[in-house]
Tab-separated table of C-alpha atoms in Angstrom:
chain	number	residue	atom	x	y	z
O	1	MET	CA	-10.253	-31.512	-2.937
O	2	ASN	CA	-10.367	-29.455	0.260
O	3	SER	CA	-13.416	-27.478	1.301
O	4	SER	CA	-11.770	-24.095	0.658
O	5	ILE	CA	-11.236	-24.927	-3.004
O	6	GLU	CA	-14.777	-26.264	-3.338
O	7	LEU	CA	-16.144	-23.023	-1.867
O	8	LEU	CA	-14.043	-21.019	-4.310
O	9	ILE	CA	-15.528	-22.899	-7.277
O	10	MET	CA	-19.060	-22.366	-5.981
O	11	HIS	CA	-18.353	-18.694	-5.302
O	12	HIS	CA	-17.109	-18.213	-8.869
O	13	GLU	CA	-20.318	-19.746	-10.226
O	14	ASN	CA	-22.418	-17.373	-8.104
O	15	MET	CA	-20.389	-14.316	-9.113
O	16	ARG	CA	-20.714	-15.217	-12.782
O	17	ILE	CA	-24.506	-15.260	-12.396
O	18	LEU	CA	-24.457	-11.889	-10.615
O	19	TYR	CA	-21.970	-10.257	-13.012
O	20	PRO	CA	-22.364	-12.010	-16.381
O	21	ASP	CA	-20.494	-9.346	-18.360
O	22	ASP	CA	-17.658	-8.510	-15.932
O	23	GLU	CA	-14.045	-9.610	-16.175
O	24	LEU	CA	-13.775	-11.697	-12.984
O	25	MET	CA	-10.451	-12.298	-11.254
O	26	ILE	CA	-9.172	-14.640	-8.563
O	27	LEU	CA	-5.981	-13.167	-7.105
O	28	CYS	CA	-3.347	-15.684	-5.997
O	29	GLU	CA	-0.411	-14.782	-3.761
O	30	CYS	CA	2.280	-17.000	-5.273
O	31	GLU	CA	4.532	-17.468	-2.253
O	32	GLY	CA	3.052	-20.361	-0.318
O	33	ALA	CA	0.363	-21.217	-2.855
O	34	LEU	CA	2.644	-22.054	-5.798
O	35	TYR	CA	6.133	-22.207	-4.292
O	36	ASP	CA	7.750	-21.998	-0.880
O	37	MET	CA	10.121	-19.021	-0.828
O	38	ARG	CA	11.868	-20.380	2.248
O	39	ILE	CA	12.989	-23.483	0.342
O	40	LEU	CA	14.338	-21.327	-2.476
O	41	VAL	CA	16.435	-19.316	-0.023
O	42	MET	CA	17.610	-22.337	1.954
O	43	ASN	CA	18.738	-24.188	-1.180
O	44	VAL	CA	20.846	-21.266	-2.414
O	45	LEU	CA	22.499	-20.583	0.934
O	46	ARG	CA	23.387	-24.221	1.472
O	47	SER	CA	24.705	-24.504	-2.078
O	48	PHE	CA	27.112	-21.691	-1.177
O	49	ASP	CA	28.390	-23.754	1.758
O	50	ARG	CA	28.862	-26.818	-0.435
O	51	ALA	CA	30.678	-24.930	-3.188
O	52	HIS	CA	32.974	-23.060	-0.799
O	53	GLU	CA	33.418	-25.789	1.823
O	54	THR	CA	32.032	-23.528	4.538
O	55	SER	CA	29.386	-24.122	7.196
O	56	PHE	CA	27.701	-20.734	7.606
O	57	PHE	CA	24.237	-22.196	7.018
O	58	LYS	CA	24.721	-25.706	8.379
O	59	ASN	CA	22.354	-25.171	11.324
O	60	LEU	CA	19.918	-22.827	9.600
O	61	ARG	CA	16.312	-24.006	9.971
O	62	ILE	CA	13.562	-23.292	7.499
O	63	ASP	CA	11.375	-21.772	10.221
O	64	GLN	CA	14.047	-19.095	10.733
O	65	LEU	CA	13.510	-17.778	7.217
O	66	PRO	CA	10.897	-15.091	6.497
O	67	SER	CA	8.578	-15.471	3.521
O	68	PRO	CA	8.807	-13.423	1.461
O	69	LEU	CA	12.466	-12.592	2.025
O	70	THR	CA	12.739	-8.850	1.451
O	71	ASP	CA	16.359	-8.211	2.449
O	72	ILE	CA	19.170	-10.755	2.178
O	73	ASP	CA	21.581	-8.363	3.943
O	74	ASP	CA	19.285	-8.222	6.954
O	75	LEU	CA	19.178	-12.025	7.090
O	76	LEU	CA	22.964	-12.335	6.830
O	77	SER	CA	23.354	-9.776	9.617
O	78	LYS	CA	20.988	-11.688	11.892
O	79	LEU	CA	22.974	-14.854	11.226
O	80	PHE	CA	26.194	-13.015	12.183
O	81	ILE	CA	27.841	-13.667	8.815
O	82	PRO	CA	31.186	-11.808	8.659
O	83	ILE	CA	30.978	-8.586	6.654
O	84	GLY	CA	33.904	-9.636	4.485
O	85	ILE	CA	32.067	-12.701	3.156
O	86	SER	CA	28.581	-11.145	2.940
O	87	SER	CA	29.155	-9.526	-0.456
O	88	GLU	CA	30.296	-12.846	-1.911
O	89	ILE	CA	27.212	-14.604	-0.504
O	90	ARG	CA	24.967	-11.821	-1.815
O	91	ALA	CA	26.374	-12.182	-5.338
O	92	TRP	CA	25.954	-15.975	-5.203
O	93	PHE	CA	22.404	-15.570	-3.908
O	94	SER	CA	21.373	-13.054	-6.591
O	95	CYS	CA	22.663	-15.207	-9.439
O	96	ARG	CA	21.067	-18.460	-8.314
O	97	LEU	CA	17.862	-17.680	-6.416
O	98	TRP	CA	15.580	-17.880	-9.448
O	99	ASP	CA	17.428	-20.645	-11.248
O	100	MET	CA	14.672	-22.847	-12.687
O	101	GLU	CA	16.020	-26.024	-11.095
O	102	ASN	CA	15.878	-24.280	-7.727
O	103	VAL	CA	12.337	-23.046	-8.375
O	104	TRP	CA	11.176	-26.573	-9.213
O	105	SER	CA	12.640	-27.819	-5.931
O	106	ALA	CA	10.522	-25.251	-4.054
O	107	HIS	CA	7.375	-25.899	-6.079
O	108	ARG	CA	4.927	-26.952	-3.377
O	109	PRO	CA	1.503	-26.059	-4.738
O	110	LEU	CA	-1.497	-26.383	-2.474
O	111	THR	CA	-3.524	-29.516	-3.069
O	112	ASN	CA	-5.192	-29.303	-6.516
O	113	VAL	CA	-4.650	-25.540	-6.681
O	114	MET	CA	-2.927	-25.499	-10.087
O	115	LYS	CA	-5.605	-27.630	-11.746
O	116	VAL	CA	-8.413	-25.606	-10.148
O	117	LEU	CA	-6.873	-22.279	-11.148
O	118	LYS	CA	-6.468	-23.535	-14.700
O	119	SER	CA	-10.072	-24.760	-14.828
O	120	LEU	CA	-11.268	-21.358	-13.608
O	121	GLN	CA	-8.963	-19.582	-16.051
O	122	MET	CA	-10.694	-21.453	-18.882
O	123	GLN	CA	-14.102	-20.068	-17.898
O	124	ASP	CA	-15.544	-17.175	-19.880
O	125	ARG	CA	-14.216	-13.758	-18.775
O	126	THR	CA	-12.331	-15.255	-15.822
O	127	HIS	CA	-8.710	-14.431	-15.035
O	128	ILE	CA	-6.108	-15.567	-12.510
O	129	GLY	CA	-4.127	-12.663	-11.086
O	130	LEU	CA	-0.701	-13.501	-9.659
O	131	SER	CA	0.995	-11.433	-6.988
O	132	ALA	CA	4.503	-11.688	-5.541
O	133	LYS	CA	7.462	-9.683	-4.315
O	134	ARG	CA	9.750	-8.695	-7.180
O	135	ALA	CA	12.853	-10.012	-5.351
O	136	GLY	CA	15.250	-9.152	-8.172
O	137	ARG	CA	13.090	-10.493	-10.999
O	138	THR	CA	11.954	-8.739	-14.152
O	139	ASP	CA	8.345	-9.166	-15.281
O	140	GLU	CA	9.614	-11.445	-18.046
O	141	ASP	CA	11.525	-13.598	-15.537
O	142	PHE	CA	8.430	-13.993	-13.388
O	143	ILE	CA	6.168	-14.822	-16.340
O	144	SER	CA	8.644	-17.453	-17.532
O	145	ILE	CA	8.831	-19.048	-14.069
O	146	ILE	CA	5.056	-19.215	-13.600
O	147	ASN	CA	4.422	-20.497	-17.121
O	148	THR	CA	7.038	-23.219	-16.616
O	149	LEU	CA	5.471	-24.281	-13.306
O	150	GLY	CA	2.027	-24.221	-14.899
O	151	LYS	CA	3.025	-26.167	-18.008
O	152	PRO	CA	1.885	-29.596	-16.702
O	153	VAL	CA	-1.695	-28.288	-16.484
O	154	ASN	CA	-1.389	-25.738	-19.348
O	155	MET	CA	-1.781	-22.789	-16.998
O	156	ASN	CA	-0.191	-19.534	-18.117
O	157	CYS	CA	0.009	-15.815	-17.363
O	158	ASP	CA	1.059	-12.624	-19.145
O	159	HIS	CA	1.790	-8.973	-18.335
O	160	THR	CA	-1.893	-8.173	-17.810
O	161	THR	CA	-2.345	-10.640	-14.938
O	162	ILE	CA	0.768	-10.167	-12.781
O	163	PHE	CA	1.678	-7.765	-9.994
O	164	LEU	CA	5.234	-7.631	-8.663
O	165	ASP	CA	5.707	-5.481	-5.576
O	166	ASP	CA	8.819	-3.322	-5.951
O	167	ASN	CA	8.934	-2.331	-2.285
O	168	ALA	CA	12.087	-3.834	-0.772
O	169	LYS	CA	10.668	-3.492	2.733
O	170	ASP	CA	8.095	-5.787	4.286
O	171	ASP	CA	5.246	-3.427	5.166
O	172	GLY	CA	3.022	-6.287	6.218
O	173	PRO	CA	0.719	-8.605	4.270
O	174	GLU	CA	-2.327	-6.349	4.535
O	175	LYS	CA	-0.732	-3.397	2.717
O	176	TYR	CA	0.941	-5.632	0.162
O	177	MET	CA	-2.253	-7.460	-0.785
O	178	LEU	CA	-4.268	-4.227	-0.771
O	179	GLU	CA	-1.871	-2.772	-3.338
O	180	SER	CA	-2.251	-5.920	-5.439
O	181	CYS	CA	-6.051	-5.635	-5.330
O	182	HIS	CA	-5.987	-1.956	-6.290
O	183	HIS	CA	-3.608	-2.702	-9.164
O	184	PHE	CA	-6.052	-5.097	-10.807
O	185	GLN	CA	-9.204	-3.162	-9.925
O	186	ASP	CA	-7.725	-0.087	-11.602
O	187	ARG	CA	-7.340	-2.183	-14.742
O	188	GLY	CA	-11.017	-3.115	-14.881
O	189	PHE	CA	-11.079	-6.528	-13.220
O	190	ARG	CA	-13.721	-7.452	-10.644
O	191	LEU	CA	-11.901	-9.241	-7.851
O	192	ILE	CA	-14.014	-12.050	-6.409
O	193	ALA	CA	-11.462	-13.931	-4.276
O	194	VAL	CA	-7.926	-13.857	-2.916
O	195	ILE	CA	-5.788	-16.925	-2.216
O	196	ASP	CA	-3.193	-15.897	0.350
O	197	ASN	CA	-1.088	-18.667	1.845
O	198	ARG	CA	2.359	-17.322	2.641
O	199	LYS	CA	2.584	-19.527	5.743
O	200	ALA	CA	2.490	-22.546	3.400
O	201	ILE	CA	-0.206	-24.394	5.324
O	202	GLU	CA	-3.384	-26.143	4.269
O	203	PRO	CA	-6.264	-25.604	3.922
O	204	ALA	CA	-5.563	-22.438	1.979
O	205	HIS	CA	-6.588	-19.029	3.246
O	206	ILE	CA	-9.150	-18.109	0.610
O	207	PHE	CA	-11.087	-14.889	1.007
O	208	CYS	CA	-14.198	-14.555	-1.159
O	209	PHE	CA	-16.053	-11.289	-1.648
O	210	ASP	CA	-18.347	-9.536	-4.089
C-alpha cells in the first residue's frame, strides 16, 4: 500500500474523531483513478480501423490523447481526418465508447484504491463521491459502469454520490473539481479528501483537508 493511501486512511480516522456526527466524503476523480480514458478512446478508434480496413489511427499514440476527452470532433480535426469520414467515425465512437468490454480493458485502478475506497465506504457516515465528465453517458449508465467495476470488492454508488460534469469544454481541472466539491457540499457532505489522478500516475494525487 503506498504512502498516499495510508495517509488517507489516517486522515479519515482523525476527521471522524473531529466530526463524529458529520457525513464525511472522499471525492474520487474517476478518470485515472478507476479507468484510463485514453485507453477507452484508443480502443474505439482502432476498432474502427479494423472494421473498415482503414489506417487513420495506426500511428496514434496514447500520449497524444487528452484525458478527459471533451470533444471528439476536435481530436479528429487535429488528426487531419477527412470531413467526409468524420461523421461515420463519430457515430462509431458514440456507440462503442462505453461498451462494458471496452471499459474493462481500460480499468487501471491505482494500487489498492478500490479495496481502500470500499473499506472507507463501509465506515459509519462515510461516503465515496465519484466525479467524471459526462461524455455522452446518462447517470444510470455511469452508475452501472462503476458498480460493475466495483463488483469484485462489493463497492457501489448511487445517484446521491455521483457528479457528472455536463460542460463539453475543458475549462481546466481546477474549475471542474471545484464544481464537484460544491455539488457535494451543497448536499450536506463534509469533504475531507480528493483523489485526483487524471495523469494516471502513481502515487496518487490525494489532497486532504478539514
